[in-house]
Amino acid sequence: MNKVLFLDLKSPYQELQTELDAAYRRVMESGWYILGEEVDSFEKDFSAFCQTKHCMGVANGLDALHLILRAYGIGEGDEVIVPSNTYIATWLAVSYVGARPIPIEPDPATFNIDSARIESAITPRTRAILVVHLYGQTVDMDAVLAIARRHNLKVIEDSAQAHGAAYKQKQAGALGDAAGWSFYPGKNLGAFGDAGAVTTNDDELAERIRTLRNYGSKVKYFNEVKGYNSRLDPLQAAFLRVKLKHLNGWNSRRKEIALQYLSSLSDLPELTLPHVPEWADPAWHVFVIRHAQRDALQKYLGENGIGTLIHYPIPPHLSEAYQDAGYGRGDFPLAENIAQTVLSIPIGPHLASHQTAQVISAIRAFHGK
Ligand SMILES: *Cc1c(COP(=O)(O)O)cnc(C)c1O
């Protein structure tokens, strides 16, 4: 039996070995290993890609979100609207600055924050709406931005899953006041280690984040604020510059696979396929289906050599880490139901047609088709 990996991290290196090895040698021979030219160049390339004025490379995606909140002066006593259905990093960034994450349930069709539920959760302490373009599909941003404008709130995009995703022809990362990016190896644009970035059109925010990420100093040994060590590694910046040139092509291949899944599985009523609103151009970071017999389906696919994952099995409000928030089962039933029914099936730029065919026939066979 041929195995279909859920995530293939080796093929990108094999495809780009010559360029990546050259990038490695360039950095090693430069004698410069913190910030500098490679990081500057990647920041230019990535802000051009996102169509934003600024990009600041940081250590990882969680830091990117944390630094944005800190730079906006959000902290103790403040509230930040977050999705109830997300990876825990979104909530942790809010907790890091001492603010309180206020969870909002998703639209079950898109898995993304339900903008119709946001306004009733706003209080005098609310400072920002931290949206997540979950699974690579953008949030309905016009609705969120209209609410934010009415209440004078910042809109922050958690773009960790949305490299190359678009909303009404506009790039993720340029849709709100600031965006946090992760280049964790498994993301659509992934480094060979941890890496992250912030994009924004806000000059003042950009300046503050440049300072905060580097010990709170603009000039070496002159520390203006109690900053952090959260700098993008030049080696990772050099690798990311190589991979960025391939992102659009790789995303097109993801889309091809997604369309193939959507058309080949549409006659299975037990299975809910992803819904793509007309304004969305998803990056297809993951392809998430819903199924009442999710666990049985996952087991069956595993027995047939097909790797799957669950994004995510426990919603943040039920995780041990957030016990102190006092939430219980039933508090966010949509997020809980999603956690119990979702299954991510293999998708990626290096997945071959015979492999996607194998995934499709295994899912069909599970349903006796
Ligand atoms: C990956 C991810 C992050 C965190 O990124 P790291 O680089 O691992 O810190 C944050 N939010 C979401 C939605 C993610 O998927």
Coordinates of C-alpha atoms and ligand atoms in Angstrom, one line a residue:
M1 CA 0.0 0.0 0.0
N2 CA 1.3 3.4 -0.9
K3 CA 1.3 5.9 1.9
V4 CA -0.1 9.5 1.4
L5 CA 1.5 11.7 4.0
F6 CA -0.7 14.4 5.6
L7 CA 2.2 16.9 5.2
D8 CA 5.3 16.5 3.0
L9 CA 8.1 18.7 4.3
K10 CA 10.9 17.1 2.3
S11 CA 9.8 17.8 -1.2
P12 CA 10.1 21.6 -1.1
Y13 CA 13.8 21.1 -0.2
Q14 CA 14.3 18.6 -3.0
E15 CA 12.6 20.9 -5.5
L16 CA 14.6 23.9 -4.5
Q17 CA 17.8 22.3 -3.2
T18 CA 20.3 24.3 -5.5
E19 CA 18.8 27.7 -4.6
L20 CA 18.4 26.9 -0.9
D21 CA 21.9 25.5 -0.6
A22 CA 23.2 28.7 -2.3
A23 CA 21.2 30.8 0.2
Y24 CA 22.7 28.9 3.1
R25 CA 26.2 29.4 1.8
R26 CA 25.6 33.1 1.2
V27 CA 24.5 33.6 4.8
M28 CA 27.2 31.4 6.3
E29 CA 30.0 33.2 4.3
S30 CA 28.6 36.7 5.1
G31 CA 29.7 36.5 8.7
W32 CA 26.5 38.4 9.7
Y33 CA 24.0 36.3 11.7
I34 CA 21.5 38.7 13.3
L35 CA 19.0 40.9 11.3
G36 CA 20.9 42.7 8.5
E37 CA 20.6 42.5 4.7
E38 CA 18.9 39.1 4.4
V39 CA 16.2 40.1 6.8
D40 CA 15.8 43.5 5.2
S41 CA 15.5 41.9 1.7
F42 CA 12.9 39.4 2.8
E43 CA 10.9 42.1 4.5
K44 CA 10.9 44.1 1.2
D45 CA 9.9 41.0 -0.8
F46 CA 7.1 40.0 1.6
S47 CA 5.6 43.5 2.0
A48 CA 5.6 43.7 -1.8
F49 CA 3.8 40.3 -1.9
C50 CA 1.2 41.5 0.7
Q51 CA 0.9 45.0 -0.8
T52 CA 1.6 46.6 2.5
K53 CA 4.0 49.5 3.3
H54 CA 5.9 47.6 6.0
C55 CA 7.0 44.1 7.0
M56 CA 9.0 43.3 10.2
G57 CA 10.5 39.9 10.5
V58 CA 10.1 38.3 14.0
A59 CA 10.9 35.0 15.6
N60 CA 7.5 33.2 15.1
G61 CA 3.8 33.8 14.6
L62 CA 2.8 33.9 18.2
D63 CA 5.4 36.7 18.8
A64 CA 4.1 38.5 15.8
L65 CA 0.6 38.7 17.3
H66 CA 1.9 39.5 20.8
L67 CA 4.1 42.3 19.5
I68 CA 1.2 43.9 17.6
L69 CA -0.9 43.9 20.7
R70 CA 1.9 45.2 22.9
A71 CA 2.8 47.9 20.3
Y72 CA -0.8 49.1 20.3
G73 CA -0.6 49.5 24.1
I74 CA -3.2 46.8 24.8
G75 CA -2.8 45.2 28.2
E76 CA -4.2 44.7 31.7
G77 CA -7.9 45.4 31.9
D78 CA -8.5 45.4 28.1
E79 CA -10.5 43.0 26.1
V80 CA -9.8 41.6 22.7
I81 CA -12.4 39.9 20.5
V82 CA -11.1 36.5 19.2
P83 CA -12.7 33.5 17.5
S84 CA -13.9 30.6 19.7
N85 CA -12.7 28.3 16.9
T86 CA -8.9 28.8 16.4
Y87 CA -5.5 27.5 17.2
I88 CA -4.7 28.5 20.8
A89 CA -1.9 30.9 19.7
T90 CA -4.5 33.5 18.9
W91 CA -5.7 33.5 22.5
L92 CA -2.3 33.2 24.0
A93 CA -1.1 36.4 22.3
V94 CA -3.9 38.3 24.1
S95 CA -3.2 36.6 27.4
Y96 CA 0.6 37.5 27.1
V97 CA -0.2 41.2 27.2
G98 CA -2.5 40.7 30.2
A99 CA -5.7 41.4 28.3
R100 CA -8.8 39.1 28.2
P101 CA -9.7 37.1 25.1
I102 CA -13.5 37.4 24.4
P103 CA -14.5 34.4 22.2
I104 CA -17.0 34.8 19.4
E105 CA -18.6 31.8 17.8
P106 CA -18.0 31.0 14.1
D107 CA -20.2 30.9 11.1
P108 CA -20.4 27.1 10.8
A109 CA -20.3 27.2 7.0
T110 CA -17.0 29.0 6.8
F111 CA -15.5 28.1 10.3
N112 CA -14.6 31.8 10.6
I113 CA -15.7 34.4 13.1
D114 CA -19.4 35.2 12.7
S115 CA -19.4 39.0 12.3
A116 CA -23.1 39.2 13.3
R117 CA -22.1 38.1 16.8
I118 CA -19.3 40.6 17.4
E119 CA -21.2 43.8 18.2
S120 CA -23.1 42.4 21.2
A121 CA -19.7 41.4 22.8
I122 CA -18.2 44.8 22.7
T123 CA -17.8 46.6 26.0
P124 CA -16.0 49.9 27.0
R125 CA -12.9 47.8 27.6
T126 CA -12.8 46.3 24.1
R127 CA -9.7 47.5 22.2
A128 CA -9.3 45.2 19.2
I129 CA -10.8 42.5 17.0
L130 CA -8.3 39.8 16.3
V131 CA -9.6 37.8 13.4
V132 CA -8.2 34.5 12.1
H133 CA -8.3 33.6 8.4
L134 CA -8.7 30.0 9.5
Y135 CA -7.7 27.1 7.2
G136 CA -6.5 29.8 4.6
Q137 CA -9.9 31.4 3.9
T138 CA -10.3 35.1 4.7
V139 CA -12.8 36.4 7.2
D140 CA -15.7 38.6 5.8
M141 CA -13.5 41.7 6.4
D142 CA -15.9 44.4 5.3
A143 CA -18.4 43.4 8.0
V144 CA -15.6 43.3 10.6
L145 CA -14.1 46.6 9.5
A146 CA -17.5 48.4 9.6
I147 CA -18.0 47.2 13.3
A148 CA -14.5 48.3 14.2
R149 CA -14.9 51.7 12.7
R150 CA -18.2 52.2 14.6
H151 CA -16.5 51.4 17.9
N152 CA -13.0 52.7 17.3
L153 CA -11.3 49.3 17.5
K154 CA -8.1 48.0 15.9
V155 CA -8.5 45.1 13.5
I156 CA -5.7 42.6 13.6
E157 CA -5.4 39.7 11.2
D158 CA -4.0 36.4 12.4
S159 CA -2.7 35.5 8.9
A160 CA -0.7 32.4 10.0
Q161 CA -2.7 30.2 7.7
A162 CA -3.4 32.6 4.9
H163 CA -0.2 33.2 2.8
G164 CA -1.5 34.3 -0.6
A165 CA -5.2 34.2 0.4
A166 CA -7.3 37.1 -1.0
Y167 CA -10.5 38.9 0.0
K168 CA -12.2 40.8 -2.9
Q169 CA -8.8 40.8 -4.8
K170 CA -7.0 42.2 -1.8
Q171 CA -4.2 40.2 -0.1
A172 CA -4.5 38.8 3.4
G173 CA -2.2 40.8 5.6
A174 CA -3.3 44.1 4.0
L175 CA -6.9 43.9 5.1
G176 CA -6.8 45.3 8.7
D177 CA -4.6 47.6 10.7
A178 CA -1.9 45.0 11.2
A179 CA -1.3 41.3 10.5
G180 CA 0.7 38.6 12.2
W181 CA 2.3 35.9 10.1
S182 CA 3.8 32.5 11.0
F183 CA 6.4 30.8 8.7
Y184 CA 6.3 27.5 10.8
P185 CA 7.5 24.8 8.4
G186 CA 4.0 23.4 7.7
K187 CA 2.5 26.7 6.6
N188 CA 1.9 27.6 2.9
L189 CA 5.1 29.7 3.2
G190 CA 7.2 27.8 5.7
A191 CA 10.8 28.3 6.9
F192 CA 13.1 25.5 7.9
G193 CA 12.6 26.3 11.6
D194 CA 10.6 28.9 13.4
A195 CA 10.0 32.3 11.8
G196 CA 7.3 35.0 11.7
A197 CA 6.5 38.6 10.5
V198 CA 4.2 41.5 11.0
T199 CA 2.7 43.4 8.0
T200 CA 1.1 46.8 8.3
N201 CA 0.6 50.2 6.6
D202 CA 0.9 52.0 10.0
D203 CA 4.3 53.8 10.1
E204 CA 4.1 54.3 13.9
L205 CA 3.3 50.7 14.6
A206 CA 6.0 49.5 12.3
E207 CA 8.6 51.6 14.1
R208 CA 7.4 50.3 17.5
I209 CA 7.6 46.7 16.4
R210 CA 11.1 47.1 15.0
T211 CA 12.1 48.5 18.4
L212 CA 10.2 45.9 20.5
R213 CA 11.6 42.9 18.6
N214 CA 15.1 44.0 19.2
Y215 CA 15.4 44.5 23.0
G216 CA 13.5 47.8 22.8
S217 CA 16.3 49.5 21.1
K218 CA 16.8 51.3 17.8
V219 CA 20.4 52.2 18.6
K220 CA 22.5 49.4 20.1
Y221 CA 22.6 49.6 23.9
F222 CA 20.1 52.5 24.1
N223 CA 16.9 50.8 25.3
E224 CA 13.8 52.9 25.1
V225 CA 11.3 50.3 26.3
K226 CA 11.4 46.8 27.9
G227 CA 11.5 44.9 24.6
Y228 CA 12.0 41.3 23.6
N229 CA 14.4 39.3 21.7
S230 CA 12.2 38.3 18.8
R231 CA 14.2 38.7 15.6
L232 CA 13.8 36.8 12.3
D233 CA 16.9 34.6 11.8
P234 CA 18.8 35.7 8.6
L235 CA 19.2 32.1 7.6
Q236 CA 15.4 31.6 7.7
A237 CA 15.0 34.9 5.9
A238 CA 17.3 33.7 3.1
F239 CA 15.3 30.5 2.8
L240 CA 12.0 32.3 2.8
R241 CA 13.1 34.6 0.0
V242 CA 13.7 31.5 -2.1
K243 CA 10.4 29.9 -1.3
L244 CA 8.4 33.1 -1.6
K245 CA 9.0 33.1 -5.4
H246 CA 7.2 29.7 -5.6
L247 CA 4.3 30.5 -3.3
N248 CA 1.8 31.6 -6.0
G249 CA 2.6 28.5 -8.1
W250 CA 2.3 26.2 -5.1
N251 CA -1.0 27.8 -4.0
S252 CA -2.3 27.2 -7.5
R253 CA -1.6 23.6 -7.2
R254 CA -3.3 23.5 -3.8
K255 CA -6.4 25.1 -5.4
E256 CA -6.3 22.5 -8.2
I257 CA -6.4 19.7 -5.6
A258 CA -9.1 21.5 -3.6
L259 CA -11.3 21.8 -6.7
Q260 CA -10.7 18.1 -7.4
Y261 CA -11.8 17.1 -3.9
L262 CA -14.9 19.4 -4.1
S263 CA -16.1 17.9 -7.4
S264 CA -15.2 14.3 -6.6
L265 CA -16.8 14.1 -3.1
S266 CA -19.9 16.3 -3.6
D267 CA -22.3 13.3 -3.9
L268 CA -21.6 12.0 -0.4
P269 CA -24.4 13.5 1.8
E270 CA -22.8 12.3 5.0
L271 CA -19.8 14.6 4.4
T272 CA -19.7 18.4 4.6
L273 CA -17.3 20.0 2.2
P274 CA -15.7 23.4 2.7
H275 CA -17.9 26.4 1.7
V276 CA -16.2 29.1 -0.3
P277 CA -18.1 32.5 -0.4
E278 CA -17.9 34.3 -3.7
W279 CA -15.6 37.0 -2.3
A280 CA -13.0 34.6 -1.0
D281 CA -9.9 33.3 -2.8
P282 CA -8.6 30.8 -0.2
A283 CA -4.9 29.7 0.1
W284 CA -6.1 26.2 1.0
H285 CA -3.7 25.8 3.9
V286 CA -5.7 22.8 4.9
F287 CA -8.7 21.0 3.4
V288 CA -11.2 20.5 6.1
I289 CA -14.2 18.2 5.8
R290 CA -16.9 17.6 8.5
H291 CA -18.4 14.2 9.2
A292 CA -20.6 12.8 12.0
Q293 CA -18.5 9.6 12.1
R294 CA -15.2 11.6 12.0
D295 CA -13.2 9.2 14.2
A296 CA -14.3 6.1 12.3
L297 CA -13.4 7.9 9.0
Q298 CA -10.0 8.9 10.3
K299 CA -9.3 5.4 11.5
Y300 CA -10.4 3.9 8.1
L301 CA -8.2 6.4 6.1
G302 CA -5.3 5.6 8.4
E303 CA -5.7 1.9 7.8
N304 CA -5.6 2.7 4.1
G305 CA -2.3 4.6 4.4
I306 CA -3.8 8.1 4.3
G307 CA -2.5 10.6 6.9
T308 CA -5.1 13.1 8.3
L309 CA -5.1 15.6 11.2
I310 CA -7.7 17.3 13.3
H311 CA -7.6 21.2 13.3
Y312 CA -8.2 21.3 16.3
P313 CA -9.4 18.6 18.7
I314 CA -9.9 20.9 21.7
P315 CA -11.2 24.4 21.4
P316 CA -9.1 26.9 23.4
H317 CA -11.9 27.5 26.0
L318 CA -11.8 23.8 27.0
S319 CA -8.0 23.4 27.0
E320 CA -6.4 23.0 30.4
A321 CA -4.4 26.2 29.8
Y322 CA -7.6 28.2 30.0
Q323 CA -9.2 26.5 33.0
D324 CA -8.7 29.8 34.8
A325 CA -11.1 31.6 32.4
G326 CA -13.9 29.5 33.9
Y327 CA -15.5 28.2 30.7
G328 CA -17.1 24.8 30.5
R329 CA -18.5 22.4 28.0
G330 CA -21.5 23.9 26.2
D331 CA -20.3 27.5 26.5
F332 CA -19.3 27.7 22.8
P333 CA -21.2 24.8 21.2
L334 CA -20.3 25.7 17.6
A335 CA -16.6 25.6 18.3
E336 CA -17.1 22.3 20.3
N337 CA -19.1 20.7 17.6
I338 CA -16.5 21.7 15.0
A339 CA -13.8 20.1 17.1
Q340 CA -15.7 16.9 17.2
T341 CA -16.5 16.7 13.5
V342 CA -13.7 18.2 11.5
L343 CA -11.0 16.2 9.6
S344 CA -8.2 17.6 7.5
I345 CA -7.3 15.5 4.5
P346 CA -4.0 15.7 2.6
I347 CA -3.4 18.8 0.5
G348 CA -0.1 20.4 -0.6
P349 CA 1.8 21.5 -3.6
H350 CA 3.8 18.3 -3.9
L351 CA 0.8 15.9 -3.7
A352 CA 0.7 14.0 -6.9
S353 CA -2.6 13.3 -8.9
H354 CA -2.4 9.6 -8.2
Q355 CA -2.2 10.4 -4.4
T356 CA -5.3 12.7 -4.5
A357 CA -7.0 10.0 -6.4
Q358 CA -6.1 7.5 -3.7
V359 CA -7.5 9.9 -1.0
I360 CA -10.8 10.3 -3.0
S361 CA -11.3 6.6 -3.6
A362 CA -10.6 5.7 0.1
I363 CA -13.2 8.3 1.2
R364 CA -15.7 7.0 -1.3
A365 CA -15.0 3.4 -0.3
F366 CA -15.7 4.3 3.4
H367 CA -19.2 5.3 2.2
G368 CA -19.6 2.2 0.1
K369 CA -19.2 4.0 -3.2
Ligands
LIG1 C1 0.6 28.5 13.2 C2 -0.3 29.5 13.8 C3 0.0 30.4 14.8 C4 1.4 30.5 15.4 O1 2.5 30.4 14.7 P1 3.9 30.0 15.3 O2 4.9 30.4 14.3 O3 3.9 28.5 15.5 O4 4.1 30.7 16.6 C5 -0.9 31.4 15.2 N1 -2.2 31.3 14.7 C6 -2.6 30.4 13.9 C7 -4.0 30.4 13.4 C8 -1.7 29.4 13.4 O5 -2.1 28.5 12.6

